[in-house]
XYZ file of N, CA and C in Angstrom:
291
model
N 298.983 219.798 141.421
C 299.211 219.101 139.984
C 298.997 217.428 140.243
N 297.968 216.923 139.891
C 297.916 215.444 140.173
C 299.008 214.649 139.196
N 299.263 214.960 137.970
C 300.094 214.450 137.082
C 301.415 215.067 137.242
N 302.657 214.121 137.911
C 303.800 214.600 138.247
C 304.632 213.913 137.000
N 305.197 214.642 135.982
C 306.047 214.372 135.002
C 307.431 214.112 135.413
N 308.115 213.036 135.157
C 309.440 212.908 135.677
C 310.365 213.196 134.418
N 311.693 213.366 134.888
C 312.737 213.854 134.045
C 312.965 212.521 133.038
N 312.925 211.336 133.468
C 313.152 210.329 132.452
C 311.936 210.405 131.481
N 310.898 210.849 132.069
C 309.653 210.549 130.963
C 309.883 211.587 129.903
N 310.238 213.067 130.118
C 310.468 214.224 129.426
C 311.832 213.595 128.545
N 312.950 213.067 129.108
C 313.892 212.501 128.298
C 313.560 211.624 126.948
N 312.530 210.645 127.486
C 312.079 209.464 126.786
C 311.336 210.307 125.488
N 310.562 211.145 125.991
C 309.702 211.880 124.809
C 310.542 212.705 124.033
N 311.619 213.179 124.426
C 312.675 214.252 123.485
C 313.235 213.063 122.821
N 313.837 211.847 123.022
C 314.462 210.774 122.084
C 313.421 210.330 121.058
N 312.011 210.218 121.620
C 310.958 209.695 120.648
C 310.871 210.887 119.434
N 310.884 212.173 119.958
C 310.518 213.177 118.957
C 311.918 213.772 118.341
N 313.168 212.932 118.691
C 314.417 213.404 118.131
C 314.652 214.764 118.311
N 314.773 215.205 119.602
C 314.972 216.562 120.103
C 315.853 216.479 121.153
N 316.784 217.729 121.024
C 317.832 217.777 122.137
C 317.211 219.042 122.863
N 317.046 218.750 123.995
C 316.508 219.888 124.874
C 317.455 220.269 125.909
N 317.780 221.531 126.228
C 318.472 222.110 127.216
C 317.887 222.099 128.544
N 318.565 222.031 129.672
C 317.709 221.877 131.111
C 316.477 222.652 131.159
N 316.589 224.002 130.717
C 315.590 224.671 130.684
C 314.402 224.527 130.100
N 314.627 223.866 128.924
C 313.766 223.472 127.854
C 312.766 222.101 128.522
N 313.605 221.496 128.895
C 313.086 220.228 129.820
C 312.153 220.448 130.863
N 312.518 221.510 131.737
C 311.558 221.985 132.751
C 310.306 222.695 132.395
N 310.558 223.423 131.240
C 309.176 224.023 130.339
C 308.580 223.117 130.106
N 308.983 222.000 129.360
C 308.453 220.884 128.873
C 307.593 220.012 130.006
N 308.165 219.732 130.921
C 307.694 219.063 131.953
C 306.538 220.000 132.670
N 306.555 221.491 132.760
C 305.608 222.026 133.015
C 304.182 222.063 132.281
N 304.784 221.942 130.866
C 303.623 222.192 129.953
C 302.962 220.693 129.796
N 303.535 219.583 129.975
C 303.046 218.147 130.077
C 302.277 218.155 131.045
N 302.606 218.591 132.044
C 301.658 218.477 133.615
C 300.436 219.159 133.414
N 300.595 220.501 132.761
C 299.237 221.308 132.622
C 298.510 220.529 131.578
N 298.891 219.912 130.676
C 298.274 219.441 129.517
C 297.136 217.966 130.169
N 298.044 217.258 130.867
C 297.442 216.125 131.749
C 296.305 216.536 132.733
N 296.538 217.522 133.411
C 295.660 218.296 134.393
C 294.380 218.486 133.507
N 294.435 219.177 132.312
C 293.520 219.511 131.655
C 292.572 218.202 131.030
N 293.578 217.332 130.599
C 292.643 216.076 130.146
C 292.057 215.525 131.446
N 292.597 215.385 132.561
C 291.753 215.162 133.913
C 290.518 215.949 134.056
N 290.568 217.252 133.816
C 289.346 218.075 133.935
C 288.272 217.451 133.058
N 288.682 217.293 131.657
C 287.854 216.898 130.634
C 286.961 215.370 131.005
N 287.967 214.616 131.766
C 287.582 213.165 132.070
C 286.272 213.268 133.082
N 286.232 214.396 133.845
C 285.252 214.325 134.722
C 283.900 214.965 134.311
N 283.820 215.079 132.998
C 282.612 215.729 132.277
C 281.733 214.478 132.218
N 280.450 214.665 132.251
C 279.358 213.709 131.991
C 279.146 213.903 130.625
N 279.373 212.759 129.856
C 279.244 212.687 128.332
C 278.019 211.552 128.033
N 277.448 211.229 129.216
C 276.183 210.360 128.747
C 275.245 210.961 127.658
N 274.709 210.332 126.579
C 273.819 210.690 125.830
C 274.564 211.537 124.576
N 275.747 211.858 124.678
C 276.488 212.440 123.627
C 277.001 211.590 122.601
N 276.570 211.878 121.552
C 276.879 211.052 120.379
C 278.761 211.302 119.930
N 279.213 210.115 119.814
C 280.536 210.525 119.363
C 280.486 211.006 118.075
N 281.646 211.992 117.624
C 281.730 212.593 116.233
C 283.103 212.210 115.775
N 283.296 212.361 114.537
C 284.630 212.349 113.774
C 285.121 213.479 113.293
N 284.224 214.815 113.467
C 284.666 216.119 112.977
C 283.864 216.729 113.898
N 284.611 218.230 114.119
C 283.802 219.215 114.911
C 282.809 219.929 114.299
N 282.779 220.034 112.701
C 281.720 220.724 112.175
C 281.100 219.702 111.605
N 279.755 220.086 111.327
C 278.862 219.008 110.750
C 279.006 219.062 109.202
N 279.228 218.027 108.907
C 279.472 217.769 107.382
C 278.561 216.791 106.798
N 278.419 217.004 105.522
C 277.385 216.028 104.845
C 278.193 215.683 103.393
N 277.648 214.578 102.802
C 278.110 213.958 101.507
C 278.067 215.242 100.494
N 279.288 215.586 100.024
C 279.298 216.445 99.053
C 279.262 215.970 97.521
N 279.278 214.657 97.476
C 279.569 214.252 96.317
C 278.145 213.816 95.346
N 277.985 213.973 94.257
C 277.045 213.987 93.397
C 276.516 212.569 93.200
N 275.272 212.350 92.824
C 275.170 210.918 92.557
C 275.714 210.751 91.033
N 276.168 209.295 91.078
C 277.041 208.825 89.923
C 275.719 208.523 88.746
N 275.655 209.385 87.842
C 274.893 209.230 86.861
C 275.370 209.101 85.556
N 275.179 208.238 84.741
C 275.757 208.057 83.371
C 275.034 209.176 82.342
N 275.791 209.986 82.043
C 275.207 211.193 81.143
C 275.316 210.926 79.649
N 276.544 210.108 79.281
C 276.852 210.095 77.770
C 276.364 208.446 77.521
N 275.900 208.418 76.010
C 275.697 207.121 75.658
C 276.598 206.547 74.703
N 276.059 205.462 74.091
C 277.252 204.745 73.288
C 277.573 205.266 71.998
N 278.708 205.863 72.087
C 279.089 206.899 70.744
C 280.198 206.160 70.061
N 280.156 204.588 70.208
C 281.270 204.115 69.412
C 281.197 204.441 67.881
N 280.112 204.540 67.352
C 280.038 204.612 65.848
C 280.900 206.219 65.651
N 280.270 207.060 66.367
C 280.931 208.218 66.020
C 282.360 208.528 66.430
N 282.928 207.596 67.396
C 284.283 207.724 67.764
C 285.163 207.018 66.286
N 284.794 205.737 66.101
C 285.242 205.198 64.975
C 284.970 205.689 63.791
N 284.254 206.688 63.367
C 284.129 207.408 62.327
C 285.417 208.403 62.036
N 286.326 208.746 63.066
C 287.262 209.267 62.833
C 288.725 208.493 62.852
N 288.528 207.257 62.956
C 289.577 206.116 62.912
C 290.147 205.904 61.595
N 291.517 206.088 61.353
C 292.028 205.753 59.954
C 291.731 204.285 59.643
N 291.807 203.426 60.610
C 291.449 201.700 60.251
C 290.507 201.420 61.515
N 289.837 200.368 61.137
C 288.948 199.974 61.974
C 288.747 198.462 61.876
N 288.405 197.667 62.856
C 288.169 196.277 62.549
C 287.374 195.632 63.535
N 286.274 195.116 63.455
C 285.210 194.545 64.512
C 284.895 195.334 65.559
N 284.622 196.688 65.243
C 284.333 197.561 66.268
C 285.142 198.325 66.838
N 286.359 198.186 66.637
C 287.535 198.699 67.179
C 288.610 199.514 66.375
N 289.431 200.197 66.977
C 290.458 200.809 66.237
C 291.274 199.940 65.832
N 291.937 199.984 64.696
C 292.938 199.087 64.120
C 294.299 199.729 64.189
N 295.290 199.194 64.902
C 296.542 199.940 64.918
C 297.793 199.141 64.282
N 298.929 199.609 63.939
C 299.954 198.967 63.452
C 300.480 198.032 64.637
N 301.227 196.739 64.206
C 301.759 195.768 65.129
C 302.846 196.501 65.749
N 303.330 196.881 66.837
C 304.399 197.360 67.295
C 305.342 196.088 68.126
N 304.939 194.898 68.550
C 305.665 193.913 68.859
C 305.689 192.748 67.862
N 306.660 192.079 67.625
C 306.523 190.871 66.698
C 306.911 189.761 67.476
């Protein structure tokens, strides 16, 4: 195991994660962290030249539709239902004096 995790590192991570670990849990966490770091070292040995960076593991495409205006100016139809109108707008009673 090339990466040796110290007890201080485990305690520091436990403080950051707001965990209270028993001595057995600290040893298990130390072993697990060491295995994770060994795996990362293994991945760092891979030749990734020519591999495009990706933001997601699945191929995704834009699923949004084009923004197309579908309705026309229906101001006159809307104002036809208004009890009062003035200058092409709804006229409502004053609420603030």
